[in-house]
PDB file of C-alpha atoms in Angstrom:
ATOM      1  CA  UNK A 217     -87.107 -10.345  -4.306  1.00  0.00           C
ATOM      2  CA  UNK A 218     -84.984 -10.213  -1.178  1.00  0.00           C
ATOM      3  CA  UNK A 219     -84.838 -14.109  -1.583  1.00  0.00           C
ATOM      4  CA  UNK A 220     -82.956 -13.802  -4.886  1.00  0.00           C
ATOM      5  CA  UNK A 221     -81.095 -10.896  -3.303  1.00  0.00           C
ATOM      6  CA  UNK A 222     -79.640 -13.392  -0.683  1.00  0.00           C
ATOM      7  CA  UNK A 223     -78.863 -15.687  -3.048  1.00  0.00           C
ATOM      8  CA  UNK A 224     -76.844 -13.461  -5.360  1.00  0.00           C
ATOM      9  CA  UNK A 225     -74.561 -12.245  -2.575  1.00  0.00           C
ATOM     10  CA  UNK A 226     -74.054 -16.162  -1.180  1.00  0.00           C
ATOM     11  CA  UNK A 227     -72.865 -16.873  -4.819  1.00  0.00           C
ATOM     12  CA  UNK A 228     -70.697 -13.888  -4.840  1.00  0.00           C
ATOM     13  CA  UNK A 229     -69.504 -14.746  -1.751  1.00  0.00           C
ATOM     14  CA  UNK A 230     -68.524 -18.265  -2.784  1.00  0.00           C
ATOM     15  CA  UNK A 231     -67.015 -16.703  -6.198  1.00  0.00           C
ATOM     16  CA  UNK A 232     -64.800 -14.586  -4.349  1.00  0.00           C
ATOM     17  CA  UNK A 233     -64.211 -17.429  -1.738  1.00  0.00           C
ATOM     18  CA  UNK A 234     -63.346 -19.484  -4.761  1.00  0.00           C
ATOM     19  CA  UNK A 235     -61.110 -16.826  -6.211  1.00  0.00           C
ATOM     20  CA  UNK A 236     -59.498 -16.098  -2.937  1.00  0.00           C
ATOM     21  CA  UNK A 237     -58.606 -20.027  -2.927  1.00  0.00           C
ATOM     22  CA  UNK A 238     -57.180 -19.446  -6.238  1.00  0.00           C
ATOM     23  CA  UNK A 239     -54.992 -17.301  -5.749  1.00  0.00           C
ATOM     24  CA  UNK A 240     -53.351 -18.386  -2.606  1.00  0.00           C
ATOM     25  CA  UNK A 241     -52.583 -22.053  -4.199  1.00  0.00           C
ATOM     26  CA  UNK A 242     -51.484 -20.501  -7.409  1.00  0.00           C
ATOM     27  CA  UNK A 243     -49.645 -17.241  -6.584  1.00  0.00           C
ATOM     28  CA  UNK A 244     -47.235 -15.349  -8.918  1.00  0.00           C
ATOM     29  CA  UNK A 245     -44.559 -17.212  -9.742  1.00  0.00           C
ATOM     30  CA  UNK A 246     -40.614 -15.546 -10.300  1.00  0.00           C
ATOM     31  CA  UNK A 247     -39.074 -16.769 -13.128  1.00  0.00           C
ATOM     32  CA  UNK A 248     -36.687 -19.527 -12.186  1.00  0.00           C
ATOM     33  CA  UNK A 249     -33.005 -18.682 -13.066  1.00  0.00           C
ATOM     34  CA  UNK A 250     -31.168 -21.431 -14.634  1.00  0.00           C
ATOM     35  CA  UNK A 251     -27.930 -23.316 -13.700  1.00  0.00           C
ATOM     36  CA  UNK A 252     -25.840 -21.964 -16.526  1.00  0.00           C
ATOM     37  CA  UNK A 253     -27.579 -17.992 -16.010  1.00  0.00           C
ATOM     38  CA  UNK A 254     -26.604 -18.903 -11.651  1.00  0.00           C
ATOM     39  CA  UNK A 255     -23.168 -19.532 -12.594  1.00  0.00           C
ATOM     40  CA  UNK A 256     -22.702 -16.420 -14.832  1.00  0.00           C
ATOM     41  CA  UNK A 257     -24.317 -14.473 -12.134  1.00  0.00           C
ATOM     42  CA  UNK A 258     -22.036 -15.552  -9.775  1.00  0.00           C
ATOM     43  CA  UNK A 259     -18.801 -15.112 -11.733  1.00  0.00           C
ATOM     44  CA  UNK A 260     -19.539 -11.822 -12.268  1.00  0.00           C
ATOM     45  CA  UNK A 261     -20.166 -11.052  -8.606  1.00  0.00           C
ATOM     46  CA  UNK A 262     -16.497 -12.667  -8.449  1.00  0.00           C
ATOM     47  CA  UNK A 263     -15.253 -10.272 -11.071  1.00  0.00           C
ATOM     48  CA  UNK A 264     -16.947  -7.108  -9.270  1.00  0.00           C
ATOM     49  CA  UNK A 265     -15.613  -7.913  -5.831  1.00  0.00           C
ATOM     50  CA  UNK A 266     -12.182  -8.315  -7.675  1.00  0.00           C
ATOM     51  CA  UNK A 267     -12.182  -5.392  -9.356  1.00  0.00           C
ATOM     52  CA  UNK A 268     -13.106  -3.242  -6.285  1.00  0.00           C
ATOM     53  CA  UNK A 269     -10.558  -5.072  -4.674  1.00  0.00           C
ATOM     54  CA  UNK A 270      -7.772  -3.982  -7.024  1.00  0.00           C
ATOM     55  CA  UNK A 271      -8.830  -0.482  -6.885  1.00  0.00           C
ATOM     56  CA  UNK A 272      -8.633   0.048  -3.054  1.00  0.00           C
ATOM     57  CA  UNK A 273      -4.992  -1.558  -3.661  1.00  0.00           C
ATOM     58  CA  UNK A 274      -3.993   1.729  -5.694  1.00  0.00           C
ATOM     59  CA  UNK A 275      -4.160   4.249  -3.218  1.00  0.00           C
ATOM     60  CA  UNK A 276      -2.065   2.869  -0.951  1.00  0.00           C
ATOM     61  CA  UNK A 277       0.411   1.587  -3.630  1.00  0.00           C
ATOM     62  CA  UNK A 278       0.847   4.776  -4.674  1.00  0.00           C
ATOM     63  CA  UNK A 279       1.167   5.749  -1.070  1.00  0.00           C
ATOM     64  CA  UNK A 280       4.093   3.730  -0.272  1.00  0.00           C
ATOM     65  CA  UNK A 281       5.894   3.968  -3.826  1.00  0.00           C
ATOM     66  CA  UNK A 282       5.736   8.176  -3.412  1.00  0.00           C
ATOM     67  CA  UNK A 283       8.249   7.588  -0.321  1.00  0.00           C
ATOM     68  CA  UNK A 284      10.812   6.210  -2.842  1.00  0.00           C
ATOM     69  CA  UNK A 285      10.296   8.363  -6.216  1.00  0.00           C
ATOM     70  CA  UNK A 286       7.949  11.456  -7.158  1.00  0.00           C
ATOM     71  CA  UNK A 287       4.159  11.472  -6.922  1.00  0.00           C
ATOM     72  CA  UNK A 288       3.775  11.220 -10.221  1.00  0.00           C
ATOM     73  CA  UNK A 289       6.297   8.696 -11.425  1.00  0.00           C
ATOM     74  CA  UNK A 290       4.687   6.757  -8.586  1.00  0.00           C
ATOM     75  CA  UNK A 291       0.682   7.468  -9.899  1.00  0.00           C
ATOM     76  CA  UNK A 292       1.807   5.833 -13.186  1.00  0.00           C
ATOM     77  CA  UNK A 293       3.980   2.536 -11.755  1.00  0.00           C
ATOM     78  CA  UNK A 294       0.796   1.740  -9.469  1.00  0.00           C
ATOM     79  CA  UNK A 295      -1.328   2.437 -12.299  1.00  0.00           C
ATOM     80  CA  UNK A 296       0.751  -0.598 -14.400  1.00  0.00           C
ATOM     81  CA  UNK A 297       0.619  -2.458 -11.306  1.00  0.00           C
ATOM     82  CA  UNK A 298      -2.970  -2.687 -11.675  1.00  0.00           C
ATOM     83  CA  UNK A 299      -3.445  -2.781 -15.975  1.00  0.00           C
ATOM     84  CA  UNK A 300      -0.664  -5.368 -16.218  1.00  0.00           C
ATOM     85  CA  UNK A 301      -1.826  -7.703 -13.571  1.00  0.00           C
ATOM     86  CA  UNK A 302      -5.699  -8.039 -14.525  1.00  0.00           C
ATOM     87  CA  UNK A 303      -6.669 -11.131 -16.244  1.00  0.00           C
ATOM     88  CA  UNK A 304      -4.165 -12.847 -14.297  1.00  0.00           C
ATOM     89  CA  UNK A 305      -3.393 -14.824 -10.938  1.00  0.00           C
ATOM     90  CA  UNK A 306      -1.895 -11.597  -9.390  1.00  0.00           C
ATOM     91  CA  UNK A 307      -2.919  -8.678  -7.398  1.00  0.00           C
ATOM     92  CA  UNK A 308      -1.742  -5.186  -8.075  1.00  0.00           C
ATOM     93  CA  UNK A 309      -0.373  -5.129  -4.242  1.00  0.00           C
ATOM     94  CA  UNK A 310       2.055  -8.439  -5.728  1.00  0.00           C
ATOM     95  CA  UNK A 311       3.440  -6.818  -8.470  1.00  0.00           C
ATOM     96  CA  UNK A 312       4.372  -3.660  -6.266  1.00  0.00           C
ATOM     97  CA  UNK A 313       5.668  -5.138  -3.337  1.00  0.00           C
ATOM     98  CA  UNK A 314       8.398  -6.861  -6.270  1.00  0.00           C
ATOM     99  CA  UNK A 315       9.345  -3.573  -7.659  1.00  0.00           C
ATOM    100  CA  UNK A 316       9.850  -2.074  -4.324  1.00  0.00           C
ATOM    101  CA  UNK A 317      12.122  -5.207  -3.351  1.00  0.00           C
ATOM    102  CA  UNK A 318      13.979  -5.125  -6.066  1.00  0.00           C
ATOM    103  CA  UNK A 319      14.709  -1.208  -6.756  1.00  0.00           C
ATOM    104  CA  UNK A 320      12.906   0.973  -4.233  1.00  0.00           C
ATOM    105  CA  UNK A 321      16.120   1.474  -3.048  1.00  0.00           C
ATOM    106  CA  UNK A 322      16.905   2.920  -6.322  1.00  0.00           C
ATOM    107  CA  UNK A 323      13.748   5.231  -6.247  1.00  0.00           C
ATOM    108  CA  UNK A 324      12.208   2.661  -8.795  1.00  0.00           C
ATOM    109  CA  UNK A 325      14.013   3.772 -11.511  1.00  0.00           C
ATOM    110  CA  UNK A 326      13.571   2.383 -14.954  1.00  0.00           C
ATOM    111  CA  UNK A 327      17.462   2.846 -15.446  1.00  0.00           C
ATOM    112  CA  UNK A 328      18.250   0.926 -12.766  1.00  0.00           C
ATOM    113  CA  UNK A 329      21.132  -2.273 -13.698  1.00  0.00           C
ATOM    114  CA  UNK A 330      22.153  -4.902 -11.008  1.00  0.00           C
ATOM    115  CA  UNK A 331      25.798  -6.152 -10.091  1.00  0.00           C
ATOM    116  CA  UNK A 332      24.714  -9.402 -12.180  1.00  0.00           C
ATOM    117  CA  UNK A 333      23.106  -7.293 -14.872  1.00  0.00           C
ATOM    118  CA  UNK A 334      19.391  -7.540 -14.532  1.00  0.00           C
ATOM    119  CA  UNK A 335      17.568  -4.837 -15.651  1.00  0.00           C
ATOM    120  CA  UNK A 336      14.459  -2.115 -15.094  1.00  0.00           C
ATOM    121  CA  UNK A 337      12.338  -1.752 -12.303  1.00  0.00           C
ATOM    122  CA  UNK A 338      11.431  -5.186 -12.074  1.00  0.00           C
ATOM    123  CA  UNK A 339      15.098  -6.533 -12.707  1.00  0.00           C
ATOM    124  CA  UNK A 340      14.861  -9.290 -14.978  1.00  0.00           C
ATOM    125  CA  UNK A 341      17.943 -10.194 -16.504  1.00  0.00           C
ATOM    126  CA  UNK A 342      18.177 -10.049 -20.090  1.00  0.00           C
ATOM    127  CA  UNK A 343      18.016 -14.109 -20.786  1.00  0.00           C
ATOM    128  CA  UNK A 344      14.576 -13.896 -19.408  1.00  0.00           C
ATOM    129  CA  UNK A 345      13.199 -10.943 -20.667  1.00  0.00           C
ATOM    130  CA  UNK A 346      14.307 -12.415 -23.789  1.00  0.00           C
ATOM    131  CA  UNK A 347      12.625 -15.419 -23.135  1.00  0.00           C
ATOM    132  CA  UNK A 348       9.245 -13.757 -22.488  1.00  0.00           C
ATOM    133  CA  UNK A 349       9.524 -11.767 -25.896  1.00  0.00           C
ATOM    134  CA  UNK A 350      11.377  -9.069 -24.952  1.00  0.00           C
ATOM    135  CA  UNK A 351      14.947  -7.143 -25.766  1.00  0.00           C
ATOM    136  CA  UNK A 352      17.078  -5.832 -23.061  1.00  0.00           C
ATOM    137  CA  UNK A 353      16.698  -2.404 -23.882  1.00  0.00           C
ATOM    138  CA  UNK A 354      12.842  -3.124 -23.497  1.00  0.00           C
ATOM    139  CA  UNK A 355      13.264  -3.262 -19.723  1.00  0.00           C
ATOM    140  CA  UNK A 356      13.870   0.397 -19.326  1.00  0.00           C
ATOM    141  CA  UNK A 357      10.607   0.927 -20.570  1.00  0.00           C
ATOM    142  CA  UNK A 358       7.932   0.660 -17.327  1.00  0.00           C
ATOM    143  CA  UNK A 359       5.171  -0.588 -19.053  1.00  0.00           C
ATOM    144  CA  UNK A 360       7.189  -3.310 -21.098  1.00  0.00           C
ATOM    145  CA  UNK A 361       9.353  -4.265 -17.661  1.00  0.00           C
ATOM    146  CA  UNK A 362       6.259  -4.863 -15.724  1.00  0.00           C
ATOM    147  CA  UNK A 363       4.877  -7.178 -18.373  1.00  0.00           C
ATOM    148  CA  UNK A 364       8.066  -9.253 -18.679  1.00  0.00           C
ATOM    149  CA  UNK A 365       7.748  -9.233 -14.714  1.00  0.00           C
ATOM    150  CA  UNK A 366       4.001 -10.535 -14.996  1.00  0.00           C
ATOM    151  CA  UNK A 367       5.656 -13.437 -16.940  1.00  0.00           C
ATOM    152  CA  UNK A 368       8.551 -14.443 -15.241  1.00  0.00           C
ATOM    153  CA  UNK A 369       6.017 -14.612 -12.046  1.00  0.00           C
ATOM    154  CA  UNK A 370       3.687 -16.584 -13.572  1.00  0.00           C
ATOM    155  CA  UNK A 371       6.465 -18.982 -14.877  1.00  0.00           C
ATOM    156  CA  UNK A 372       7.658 -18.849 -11.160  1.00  0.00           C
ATOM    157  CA  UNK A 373       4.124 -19.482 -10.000  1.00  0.00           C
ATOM    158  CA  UNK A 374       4.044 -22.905 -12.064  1.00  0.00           C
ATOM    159  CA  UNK A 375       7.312 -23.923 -10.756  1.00  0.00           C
ATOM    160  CA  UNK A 376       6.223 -23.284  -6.880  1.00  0.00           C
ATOM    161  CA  UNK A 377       2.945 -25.282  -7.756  1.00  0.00           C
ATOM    162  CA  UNK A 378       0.776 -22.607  -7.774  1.00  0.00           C
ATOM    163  CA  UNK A 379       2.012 -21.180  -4.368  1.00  0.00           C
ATOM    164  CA  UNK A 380       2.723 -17.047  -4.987  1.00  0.00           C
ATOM    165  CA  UNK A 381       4.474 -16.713  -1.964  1.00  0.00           C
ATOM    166  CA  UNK A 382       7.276 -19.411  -2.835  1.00  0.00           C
ATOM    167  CA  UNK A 383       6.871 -18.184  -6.592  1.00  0.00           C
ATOM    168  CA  UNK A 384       7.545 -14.575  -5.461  1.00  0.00           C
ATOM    169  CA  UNK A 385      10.904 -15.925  -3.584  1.00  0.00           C
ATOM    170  CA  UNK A 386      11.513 -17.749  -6.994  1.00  0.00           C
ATOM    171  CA  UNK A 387      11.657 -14.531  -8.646  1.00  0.00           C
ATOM    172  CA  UNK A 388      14.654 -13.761  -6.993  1.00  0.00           C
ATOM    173  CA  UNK A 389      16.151 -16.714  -7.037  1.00  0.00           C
ATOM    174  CA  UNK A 390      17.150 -19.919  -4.432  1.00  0.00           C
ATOM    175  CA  UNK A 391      19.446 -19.400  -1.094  1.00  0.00           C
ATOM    176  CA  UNK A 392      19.783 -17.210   1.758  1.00  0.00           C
ATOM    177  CA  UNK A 393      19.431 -14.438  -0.868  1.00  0.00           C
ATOM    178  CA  UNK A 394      16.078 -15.624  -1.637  1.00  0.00           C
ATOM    179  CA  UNK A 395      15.047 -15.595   1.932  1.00  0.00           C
ATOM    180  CA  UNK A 396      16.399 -12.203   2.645  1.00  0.00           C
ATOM    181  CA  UNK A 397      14.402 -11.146  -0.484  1.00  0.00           C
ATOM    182  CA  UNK A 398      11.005 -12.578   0.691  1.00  0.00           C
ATOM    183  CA  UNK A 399      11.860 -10.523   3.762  1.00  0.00           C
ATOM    184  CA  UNK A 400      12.124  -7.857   1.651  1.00  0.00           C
ATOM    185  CA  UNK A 401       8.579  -8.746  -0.111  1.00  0.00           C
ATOM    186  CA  UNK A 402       6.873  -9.449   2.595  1.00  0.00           C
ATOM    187  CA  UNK A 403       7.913  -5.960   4.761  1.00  0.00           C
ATOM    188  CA  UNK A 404       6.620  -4.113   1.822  1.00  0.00           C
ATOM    189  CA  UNK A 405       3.685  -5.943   1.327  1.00  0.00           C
ATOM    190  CA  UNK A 406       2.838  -5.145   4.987  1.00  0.00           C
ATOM    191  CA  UNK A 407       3.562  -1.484   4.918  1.00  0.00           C
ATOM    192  CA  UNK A 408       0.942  -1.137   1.625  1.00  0.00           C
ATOM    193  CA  UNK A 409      -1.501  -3.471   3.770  1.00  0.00           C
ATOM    194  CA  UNK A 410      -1.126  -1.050   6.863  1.00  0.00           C
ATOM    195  CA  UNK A 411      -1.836   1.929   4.476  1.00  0.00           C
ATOM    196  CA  UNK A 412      -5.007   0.705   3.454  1.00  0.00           C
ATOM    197  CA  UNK A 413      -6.047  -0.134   6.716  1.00  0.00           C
ATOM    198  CA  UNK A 414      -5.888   3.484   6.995  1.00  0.00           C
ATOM    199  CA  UNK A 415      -7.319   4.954   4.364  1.00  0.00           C
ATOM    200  CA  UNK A 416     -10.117   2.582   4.832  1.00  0.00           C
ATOM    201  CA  UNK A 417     -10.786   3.348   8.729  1.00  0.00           C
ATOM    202  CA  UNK A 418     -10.001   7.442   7.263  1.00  0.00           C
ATOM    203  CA  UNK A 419     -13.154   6.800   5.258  1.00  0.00           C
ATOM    204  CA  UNK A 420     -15.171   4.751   7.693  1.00  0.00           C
ATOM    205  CA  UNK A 421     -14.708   7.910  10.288  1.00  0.00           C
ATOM    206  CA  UNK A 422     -15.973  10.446   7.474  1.00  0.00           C
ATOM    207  CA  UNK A 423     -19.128   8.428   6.409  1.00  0.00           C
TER     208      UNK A 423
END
């Protein structure tokens, strides 16, 4: 009897010994992802880290444009900043630091008319917002301006060989004006840059 005993627990010992085995040369596999699944993963990381990149933009957008018009005519333009510019090359921060160059000066005003006639917020003279698909008198409307400007940039953008900086200088033209405008472009860009770096530390010091 305690002879069979033995030899019942030696061949449970070698079926767990056995099963033991098992497991560690076969263990659970994770189903593999494939190449095409990887790559859609990974361009929707892209698109996340995008979008929260365009949203920390607004703040300080908003920020700088409230120094040159009210808070809330400057809540909406960084707002359009931001719808107009998604599904394209651009940033909201690009499309702000125009506006401010070309009529902060003019507390962004959708009224606002050049010496040489261009028009809106985003001055674009009337033979190219005509040549994006809109009228003149379209320009004094923000929303339809700062899709016009969204245009004209990207046009810009294809004549600088995909290089935004020299596109944005584009938008104002060639010559010393031009440089004094990127000037102007890139002083603004800086001061909405600097904002953020505030906010953001503001945030890091509550947390």
């Amino acid at each position: 009897m305690r002879i069979s005993l033995l030899i019942l627990a030696f061949l449970l010992l070698v079926a767990v010994t056995n099963n033991q085995a098992s497991v560690s040369m076969n263990p659970e596999t994770v189903t593999a992802i494939s190449p095409a699944q990887k790559e859609s993963l990974l361009k929707e990381q892209v698109k996340e880290k995008d979008r929260i990149e365009r949203q920390q933009q607004l703040p300080a957008i908003t920020s700088i444009f409230a120094r040159h018009t009210s808070r809330e005519r400057a809540n909406r333009l960084a707002y359009l900043c931001y719808e107009t510019t998604l599904d394209t090359p651009f940033k909201p921060i690009d499309l702000a630091e125009l506006a401010l160059a070309e009529t902060g000066g003019h507390s962004l005003s959708s009224h606002a008319v050049s010496s040489e006639g261009a028009l809106g917020v985003w001055q674009l003279m009337p033979k190219r917002a005509k040549s994006h698909g809109y009228t003149p008198a379209e320009m004094k409307k923000d929303e339809k301006c700062a899709a016009a400007a969204v245009k004209e940039l990207k046009a810009k953008l294809a004549m600088a060989d995909g290089n935004l900086r020299k596109a944005k200088r584009l938008y104002c033209g060639t010559g010393p004006q031009a440089r004094h405008y990127e000037q102007k472009t890139q002083k603004f860009r800086r001061a909405i840059m600097a904002k953020m770096a505030i906010t953001s530390s503001a945030k890091e010091m509550k947390s």
